[in-house]
Short mmCIF file of C-alpha atoms (C1' of nucleotides) in Angstrom, two decimals:
data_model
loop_
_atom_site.label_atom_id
_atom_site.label_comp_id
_atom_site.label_asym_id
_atom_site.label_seq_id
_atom_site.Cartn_x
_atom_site.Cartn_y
_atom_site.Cartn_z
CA UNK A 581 0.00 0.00 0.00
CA UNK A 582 1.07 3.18 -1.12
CA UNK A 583 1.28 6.36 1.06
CA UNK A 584 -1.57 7.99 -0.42
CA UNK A 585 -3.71 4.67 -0.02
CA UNK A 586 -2.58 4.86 3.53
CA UNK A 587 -3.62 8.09 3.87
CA UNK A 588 -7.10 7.48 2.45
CA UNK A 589 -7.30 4.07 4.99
CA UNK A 590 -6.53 5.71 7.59
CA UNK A 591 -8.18 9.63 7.84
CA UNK A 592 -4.46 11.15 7.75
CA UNK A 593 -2.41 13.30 4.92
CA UNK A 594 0.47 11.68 3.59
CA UNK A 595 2.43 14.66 4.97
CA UNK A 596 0.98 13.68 8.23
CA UNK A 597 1.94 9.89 7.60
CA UNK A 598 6.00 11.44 6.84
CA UNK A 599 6.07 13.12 9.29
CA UNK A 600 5.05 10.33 12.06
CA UNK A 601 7.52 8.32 10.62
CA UNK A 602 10.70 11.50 10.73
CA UNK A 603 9.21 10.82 14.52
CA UNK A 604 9.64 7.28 14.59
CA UNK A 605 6.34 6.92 15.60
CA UNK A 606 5.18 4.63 13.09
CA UNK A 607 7.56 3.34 10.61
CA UNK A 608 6.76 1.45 7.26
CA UNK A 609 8.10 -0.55 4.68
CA UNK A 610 10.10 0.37 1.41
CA UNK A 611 9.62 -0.61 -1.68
CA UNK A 612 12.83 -1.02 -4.01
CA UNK A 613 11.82 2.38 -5.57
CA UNK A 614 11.86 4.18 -2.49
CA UNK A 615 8.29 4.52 -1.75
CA UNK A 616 6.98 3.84 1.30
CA UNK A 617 4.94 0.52 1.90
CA UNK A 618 2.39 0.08 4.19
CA UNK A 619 0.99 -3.12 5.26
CA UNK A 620 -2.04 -4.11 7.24
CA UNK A 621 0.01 -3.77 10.78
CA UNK A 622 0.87 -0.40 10.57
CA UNK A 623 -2.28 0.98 8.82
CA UNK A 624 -3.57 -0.53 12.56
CA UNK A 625 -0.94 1.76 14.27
CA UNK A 626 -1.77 4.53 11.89
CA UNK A 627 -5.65 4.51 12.72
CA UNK A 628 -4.91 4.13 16.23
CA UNK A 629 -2.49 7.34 16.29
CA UNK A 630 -5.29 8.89 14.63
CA UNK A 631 -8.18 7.75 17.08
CA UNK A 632 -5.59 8.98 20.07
CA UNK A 633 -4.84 12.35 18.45
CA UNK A 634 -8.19 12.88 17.60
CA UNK A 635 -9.28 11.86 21.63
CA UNK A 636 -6.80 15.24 21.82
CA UNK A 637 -3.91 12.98 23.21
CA UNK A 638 0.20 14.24 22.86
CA UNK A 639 2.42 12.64 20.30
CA UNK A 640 4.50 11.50 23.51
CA UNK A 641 1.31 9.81 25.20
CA UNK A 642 0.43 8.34 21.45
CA UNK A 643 3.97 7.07 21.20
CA UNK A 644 3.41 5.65 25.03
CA UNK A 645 -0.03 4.18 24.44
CA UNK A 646 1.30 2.68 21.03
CA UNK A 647 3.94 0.55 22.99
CA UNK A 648 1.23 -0.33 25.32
CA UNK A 649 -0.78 -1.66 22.13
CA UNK A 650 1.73 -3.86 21.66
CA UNK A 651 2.60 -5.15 24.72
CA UNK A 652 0.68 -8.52 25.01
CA UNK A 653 1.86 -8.23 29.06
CA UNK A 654 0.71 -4.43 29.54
CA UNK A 655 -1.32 -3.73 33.04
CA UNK A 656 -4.38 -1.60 31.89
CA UNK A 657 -3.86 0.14 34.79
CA UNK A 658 -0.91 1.97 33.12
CA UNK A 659 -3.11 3.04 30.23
CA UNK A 660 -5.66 4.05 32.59
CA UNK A 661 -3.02 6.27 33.81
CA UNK A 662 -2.05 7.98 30.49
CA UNK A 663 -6.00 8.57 29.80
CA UNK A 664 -6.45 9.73 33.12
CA UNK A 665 -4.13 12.16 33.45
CA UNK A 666 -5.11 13.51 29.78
CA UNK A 667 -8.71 14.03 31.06
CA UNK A 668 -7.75 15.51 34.01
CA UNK A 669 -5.85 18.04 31.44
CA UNK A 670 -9.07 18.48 29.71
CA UNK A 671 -10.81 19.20 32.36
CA UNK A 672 -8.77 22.06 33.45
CA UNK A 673 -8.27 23.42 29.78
CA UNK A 674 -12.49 23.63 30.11
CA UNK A 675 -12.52 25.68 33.16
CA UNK A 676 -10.27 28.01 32.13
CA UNK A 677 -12.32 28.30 29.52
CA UNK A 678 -15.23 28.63 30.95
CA UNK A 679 -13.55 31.34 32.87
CA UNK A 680 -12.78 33.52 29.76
CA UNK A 681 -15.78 32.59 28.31
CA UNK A 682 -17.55 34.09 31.59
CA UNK A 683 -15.68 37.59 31.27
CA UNK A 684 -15.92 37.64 28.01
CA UNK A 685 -19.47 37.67 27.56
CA UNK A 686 -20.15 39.72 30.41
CA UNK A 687 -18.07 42.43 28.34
CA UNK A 688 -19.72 42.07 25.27
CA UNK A 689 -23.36 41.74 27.02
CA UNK A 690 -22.38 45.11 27.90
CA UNK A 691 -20.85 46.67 24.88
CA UNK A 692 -23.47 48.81 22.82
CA UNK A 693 -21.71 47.96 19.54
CA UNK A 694 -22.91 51.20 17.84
CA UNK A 695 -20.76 54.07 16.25
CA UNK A 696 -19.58 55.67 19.28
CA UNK A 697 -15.93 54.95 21.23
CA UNK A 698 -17.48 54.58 24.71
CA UNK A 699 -16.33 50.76 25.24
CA UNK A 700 -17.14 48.52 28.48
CA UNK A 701 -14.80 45.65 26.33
CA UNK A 702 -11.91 48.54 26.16
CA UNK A 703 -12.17 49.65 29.79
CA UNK A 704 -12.25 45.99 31.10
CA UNK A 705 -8.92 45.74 28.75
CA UNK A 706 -7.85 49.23 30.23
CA UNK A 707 -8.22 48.41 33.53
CA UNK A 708 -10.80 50.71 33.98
CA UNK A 709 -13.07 48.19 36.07
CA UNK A 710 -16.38 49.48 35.85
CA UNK A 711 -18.89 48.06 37.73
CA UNK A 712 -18.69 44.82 40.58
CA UNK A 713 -15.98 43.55 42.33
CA UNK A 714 -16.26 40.44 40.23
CA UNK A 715 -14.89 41.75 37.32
CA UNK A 716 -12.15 42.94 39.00
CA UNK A 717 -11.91 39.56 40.24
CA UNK A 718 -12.11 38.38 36.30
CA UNK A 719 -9.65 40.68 35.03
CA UNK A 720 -6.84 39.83 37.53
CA UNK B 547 11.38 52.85 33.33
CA UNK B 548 14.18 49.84 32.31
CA UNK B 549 12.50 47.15 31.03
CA UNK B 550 12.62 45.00 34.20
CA UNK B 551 10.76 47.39 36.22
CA UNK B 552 8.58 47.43 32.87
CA UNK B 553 8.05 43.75 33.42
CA UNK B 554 7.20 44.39 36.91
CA UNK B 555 4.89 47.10 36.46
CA UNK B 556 3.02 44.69 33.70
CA UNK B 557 3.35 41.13 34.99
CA UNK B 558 5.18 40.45 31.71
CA UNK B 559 8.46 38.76 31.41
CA UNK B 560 11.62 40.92 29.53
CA UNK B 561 11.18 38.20 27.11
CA UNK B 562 8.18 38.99 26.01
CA UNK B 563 8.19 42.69 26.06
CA UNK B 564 11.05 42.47 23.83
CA UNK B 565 9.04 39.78 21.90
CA UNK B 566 6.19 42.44 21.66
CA UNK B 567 8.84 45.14 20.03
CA UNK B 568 10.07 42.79 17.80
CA UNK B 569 6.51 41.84 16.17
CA UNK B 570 6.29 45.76 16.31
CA UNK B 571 3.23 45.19 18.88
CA UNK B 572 4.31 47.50 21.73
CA UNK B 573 7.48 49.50 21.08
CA UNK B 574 9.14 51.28 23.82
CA UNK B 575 12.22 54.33 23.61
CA UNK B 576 15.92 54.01 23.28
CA UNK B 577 18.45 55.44 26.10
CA UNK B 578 21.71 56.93 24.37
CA UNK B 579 23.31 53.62 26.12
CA UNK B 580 20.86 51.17 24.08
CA UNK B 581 18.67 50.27 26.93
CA UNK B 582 15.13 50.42 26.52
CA UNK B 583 13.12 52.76 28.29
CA UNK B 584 9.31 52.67 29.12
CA UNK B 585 7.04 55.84 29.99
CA UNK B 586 3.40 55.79 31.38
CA UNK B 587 1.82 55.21 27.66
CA UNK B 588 3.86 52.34 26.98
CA UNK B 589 3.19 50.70 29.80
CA UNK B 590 -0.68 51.51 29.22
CA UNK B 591 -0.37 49.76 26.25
CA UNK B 592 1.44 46.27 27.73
CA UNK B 593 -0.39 46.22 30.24
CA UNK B 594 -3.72 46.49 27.85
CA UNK B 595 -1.71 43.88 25.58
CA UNK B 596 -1.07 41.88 29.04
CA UNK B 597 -4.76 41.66 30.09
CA UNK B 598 -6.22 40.70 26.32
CA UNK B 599 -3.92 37.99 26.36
CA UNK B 600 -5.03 36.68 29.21
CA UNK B 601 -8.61 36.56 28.00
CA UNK B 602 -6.96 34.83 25.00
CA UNK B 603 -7.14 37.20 22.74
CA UNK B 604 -4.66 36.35 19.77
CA UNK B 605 -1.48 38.79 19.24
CA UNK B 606 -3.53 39.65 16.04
CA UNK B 607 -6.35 40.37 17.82
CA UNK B 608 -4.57 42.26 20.35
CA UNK B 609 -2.72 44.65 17.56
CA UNK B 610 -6.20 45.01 16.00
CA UNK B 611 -7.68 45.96 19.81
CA UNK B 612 -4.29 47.92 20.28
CA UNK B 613 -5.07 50.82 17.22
CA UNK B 614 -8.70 50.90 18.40
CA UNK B 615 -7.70 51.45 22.05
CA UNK B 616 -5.51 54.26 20.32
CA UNK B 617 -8.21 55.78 18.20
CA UNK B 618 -10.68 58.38 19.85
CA UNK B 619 -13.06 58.10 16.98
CA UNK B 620 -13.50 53.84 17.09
CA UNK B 621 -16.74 52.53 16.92
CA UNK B 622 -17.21 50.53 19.69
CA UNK B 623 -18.87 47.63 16.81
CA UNK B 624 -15.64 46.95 16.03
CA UNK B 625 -14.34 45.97 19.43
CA UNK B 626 -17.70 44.50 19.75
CA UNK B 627 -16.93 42.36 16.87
CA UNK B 628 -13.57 41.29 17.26
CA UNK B 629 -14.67 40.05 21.07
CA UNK B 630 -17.69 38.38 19.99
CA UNK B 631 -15.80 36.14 17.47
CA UNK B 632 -13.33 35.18 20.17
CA UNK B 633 -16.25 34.37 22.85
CA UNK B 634 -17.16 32.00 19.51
CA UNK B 635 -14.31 29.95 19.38
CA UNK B 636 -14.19 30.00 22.74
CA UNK B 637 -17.43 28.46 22.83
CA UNK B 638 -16.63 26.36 20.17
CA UNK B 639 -13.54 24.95 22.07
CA UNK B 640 -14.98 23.86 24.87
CA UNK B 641 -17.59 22.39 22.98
CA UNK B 642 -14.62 20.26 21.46
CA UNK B 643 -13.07 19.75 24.75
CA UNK B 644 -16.54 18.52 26.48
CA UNK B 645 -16.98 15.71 23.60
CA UNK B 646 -13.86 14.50 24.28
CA UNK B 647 -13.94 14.77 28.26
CA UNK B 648 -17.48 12.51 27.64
CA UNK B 649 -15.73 10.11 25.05
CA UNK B 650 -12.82 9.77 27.67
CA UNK B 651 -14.51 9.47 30.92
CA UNK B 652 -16.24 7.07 29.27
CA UNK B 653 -13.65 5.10 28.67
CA UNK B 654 -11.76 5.62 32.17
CA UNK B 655 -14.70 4.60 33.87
CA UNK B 656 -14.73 1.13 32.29
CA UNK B 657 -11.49 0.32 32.47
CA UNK B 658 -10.81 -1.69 35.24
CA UNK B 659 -6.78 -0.46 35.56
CA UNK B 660 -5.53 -3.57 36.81
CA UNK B 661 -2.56 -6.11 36.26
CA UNK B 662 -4.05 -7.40 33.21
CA UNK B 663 -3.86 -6.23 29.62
CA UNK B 664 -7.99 -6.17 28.88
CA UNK B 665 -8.47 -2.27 28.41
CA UNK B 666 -11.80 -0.84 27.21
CA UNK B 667 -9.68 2.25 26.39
CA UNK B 668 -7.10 0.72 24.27
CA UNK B 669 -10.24 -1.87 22.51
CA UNK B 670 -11.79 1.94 21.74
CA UNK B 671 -8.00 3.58 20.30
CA UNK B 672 -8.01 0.06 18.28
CA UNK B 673 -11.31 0.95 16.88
CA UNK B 674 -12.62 -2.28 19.12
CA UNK B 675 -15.95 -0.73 19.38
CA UNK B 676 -17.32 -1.71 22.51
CA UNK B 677 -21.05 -1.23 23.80
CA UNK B 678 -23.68 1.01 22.06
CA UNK B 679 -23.68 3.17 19.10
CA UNK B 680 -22.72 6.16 21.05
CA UNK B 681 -19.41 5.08 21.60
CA UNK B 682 -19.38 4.56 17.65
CA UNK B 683 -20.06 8.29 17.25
CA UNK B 684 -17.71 9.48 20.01
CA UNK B 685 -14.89 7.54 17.88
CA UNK B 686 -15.86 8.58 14.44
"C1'" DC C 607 38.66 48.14 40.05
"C1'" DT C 608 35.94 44.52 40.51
"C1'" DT C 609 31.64 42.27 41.32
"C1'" DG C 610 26.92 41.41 40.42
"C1'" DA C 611 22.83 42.67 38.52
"C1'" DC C 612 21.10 44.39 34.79
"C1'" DC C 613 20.91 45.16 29.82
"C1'" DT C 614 21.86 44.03 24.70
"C1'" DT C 615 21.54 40.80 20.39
"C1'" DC C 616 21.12 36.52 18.18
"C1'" DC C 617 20.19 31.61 17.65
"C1'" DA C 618 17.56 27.65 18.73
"C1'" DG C 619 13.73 25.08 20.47
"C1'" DT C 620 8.86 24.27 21.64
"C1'" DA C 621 3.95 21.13 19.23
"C1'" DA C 622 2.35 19.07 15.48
"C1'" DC C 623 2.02 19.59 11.54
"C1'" DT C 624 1.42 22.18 6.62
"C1'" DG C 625 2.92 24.37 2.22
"C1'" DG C 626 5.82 24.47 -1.43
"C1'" DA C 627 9.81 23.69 -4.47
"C1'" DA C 628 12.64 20.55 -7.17
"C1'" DG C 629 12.98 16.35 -8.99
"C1'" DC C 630 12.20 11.10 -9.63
"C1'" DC C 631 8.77 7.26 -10.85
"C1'" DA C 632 4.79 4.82 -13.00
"C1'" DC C 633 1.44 4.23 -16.17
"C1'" DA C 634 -1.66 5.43 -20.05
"C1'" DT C 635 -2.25 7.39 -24.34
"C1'" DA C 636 -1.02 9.20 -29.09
"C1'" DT D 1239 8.61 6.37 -28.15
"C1'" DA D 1240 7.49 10.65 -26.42
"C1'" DT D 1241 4.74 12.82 -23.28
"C1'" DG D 1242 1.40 14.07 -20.01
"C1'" DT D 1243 -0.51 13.36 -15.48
"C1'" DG D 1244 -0.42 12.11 -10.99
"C1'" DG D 1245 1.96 10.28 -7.16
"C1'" DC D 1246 6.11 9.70 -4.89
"C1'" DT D 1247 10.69 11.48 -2.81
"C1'" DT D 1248 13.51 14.97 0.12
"C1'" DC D 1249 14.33 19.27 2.16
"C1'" DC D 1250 13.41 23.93 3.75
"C1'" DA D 1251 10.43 27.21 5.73
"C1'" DG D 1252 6.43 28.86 8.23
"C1'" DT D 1253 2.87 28.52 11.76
"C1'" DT D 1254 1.85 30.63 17.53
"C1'" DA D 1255 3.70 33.02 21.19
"C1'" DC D 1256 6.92 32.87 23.42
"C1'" DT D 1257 11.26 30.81 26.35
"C1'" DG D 1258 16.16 29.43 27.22
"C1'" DG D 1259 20.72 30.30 26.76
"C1'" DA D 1260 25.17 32.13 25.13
"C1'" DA D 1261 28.27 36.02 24.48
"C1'" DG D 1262 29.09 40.39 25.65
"C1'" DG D 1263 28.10 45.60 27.00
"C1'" DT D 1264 26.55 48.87 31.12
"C1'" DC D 1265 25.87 50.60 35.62
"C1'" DA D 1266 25.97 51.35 40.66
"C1'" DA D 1267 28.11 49.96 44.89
"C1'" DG D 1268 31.90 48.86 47.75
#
DNA sequence: CTTGACCTTCCAGTAACTGGAAGCCACATA
DNA sequence: TATGTGGCTTCCAGTTACTGGAAGGTCAAG
């Protein structure tokens, strides 16, 4: 299998495919003519780099987790581990989020949006802390 | 005003003021003896820079919001505009974040993260497609 | 006059690709 | 057989927003 039938089989550019394998994260075959050969085993790693990536996981837990994959004697609790500690990262990355999310909208709830310069969105920016002690509270 | 007070005064790093002069964000003045040198306006404007980064505003975004802060006649639609298409992908980030925090806890929960190798996480990486459909849709 | 803290510039590295150039390879058609 | 088209190769650069570090100049204090 070519690089580009790789590609289609397994959601990923062929740029994305190289560049895995300048990683040594997966690794295929060569052909005699120098293209690059994929059989059934890594199209398997492939998709399951893809799957991982796409769950939002690191190259360096995908190159972890891919090690577990093939490690008939792995404990699941180490995999558990990996995910766990991804989620956990999620989890925080949605808070914060949530946070901006919060000031932001209370700034634009508040912003006329017409012609004129007066700006709650600029004085929050400025400093100028109009209002409540919460958006001080947002702002710092 | 050196540029470490500078930093102090704006809970920025030298690093990054000097970052923000070379991207021609926030320049500062010159002392005959090279050093840079920061007066009240400058440090208006990092500090302005310093809080819409913080609300994740892009450096784009933040030279866009930058000339506005500057101009007396802005409309404040513009800033309007610029912060309600950040509170968007905002929203549409932890959108993405909360399908994947379901997919995953999903999958931590069921995983029994033991001694043995049986993993309902790694079966779902694999594309071993466990219980319902759900799960089908979390992983495609 | 030296020490230490500051400042300067410049180069490289981060994460995970993506775009593009230059050139080889394979196959079908005229 | 020439040629066109598409796919393959490598390599270099760019993306975002900094951060680390080296080599060296400057300044105030003792």
């Amino acid at each position: 299998m070519n690089i580009g039938d790789a590609a289609k089989a397994t959601s990923l550019s062929p740029k994305t495919i190289r560049y895995y394998e300048s990683i040594n994260l997966v690794v295929g075959d060569r052909l005699t003519n120098g293209y690059r050969n994929y059989a059934d085993a890594h199209i398997h790693k492939l998709r399951f780099v893809q799957r991982a990536r796409g769950l939002g996981f690191s190259i360096d837990d995908c190159r972890a987790l891919l090690s577990l994959y093939e490690d008939q004697n792995r404990a699941s609790a180490e995999v558990k581990n990996i995910a766990k500690k991804h989620l956990q990262e999620i989890e925080a990355k949605i808070s914060e989020l949530q946070g901006l999310r919060e000031t932001l909208s209370h700034l634009v709830a508040h912003c006329a949006g017409d012609h004129r310069p007066d700006c709650p969105i600029m004085d929050g920016l400025s400093g100028v802390l109009h209002d409540t002690s919460e958006d001080e509270s947002r702002l710092h």
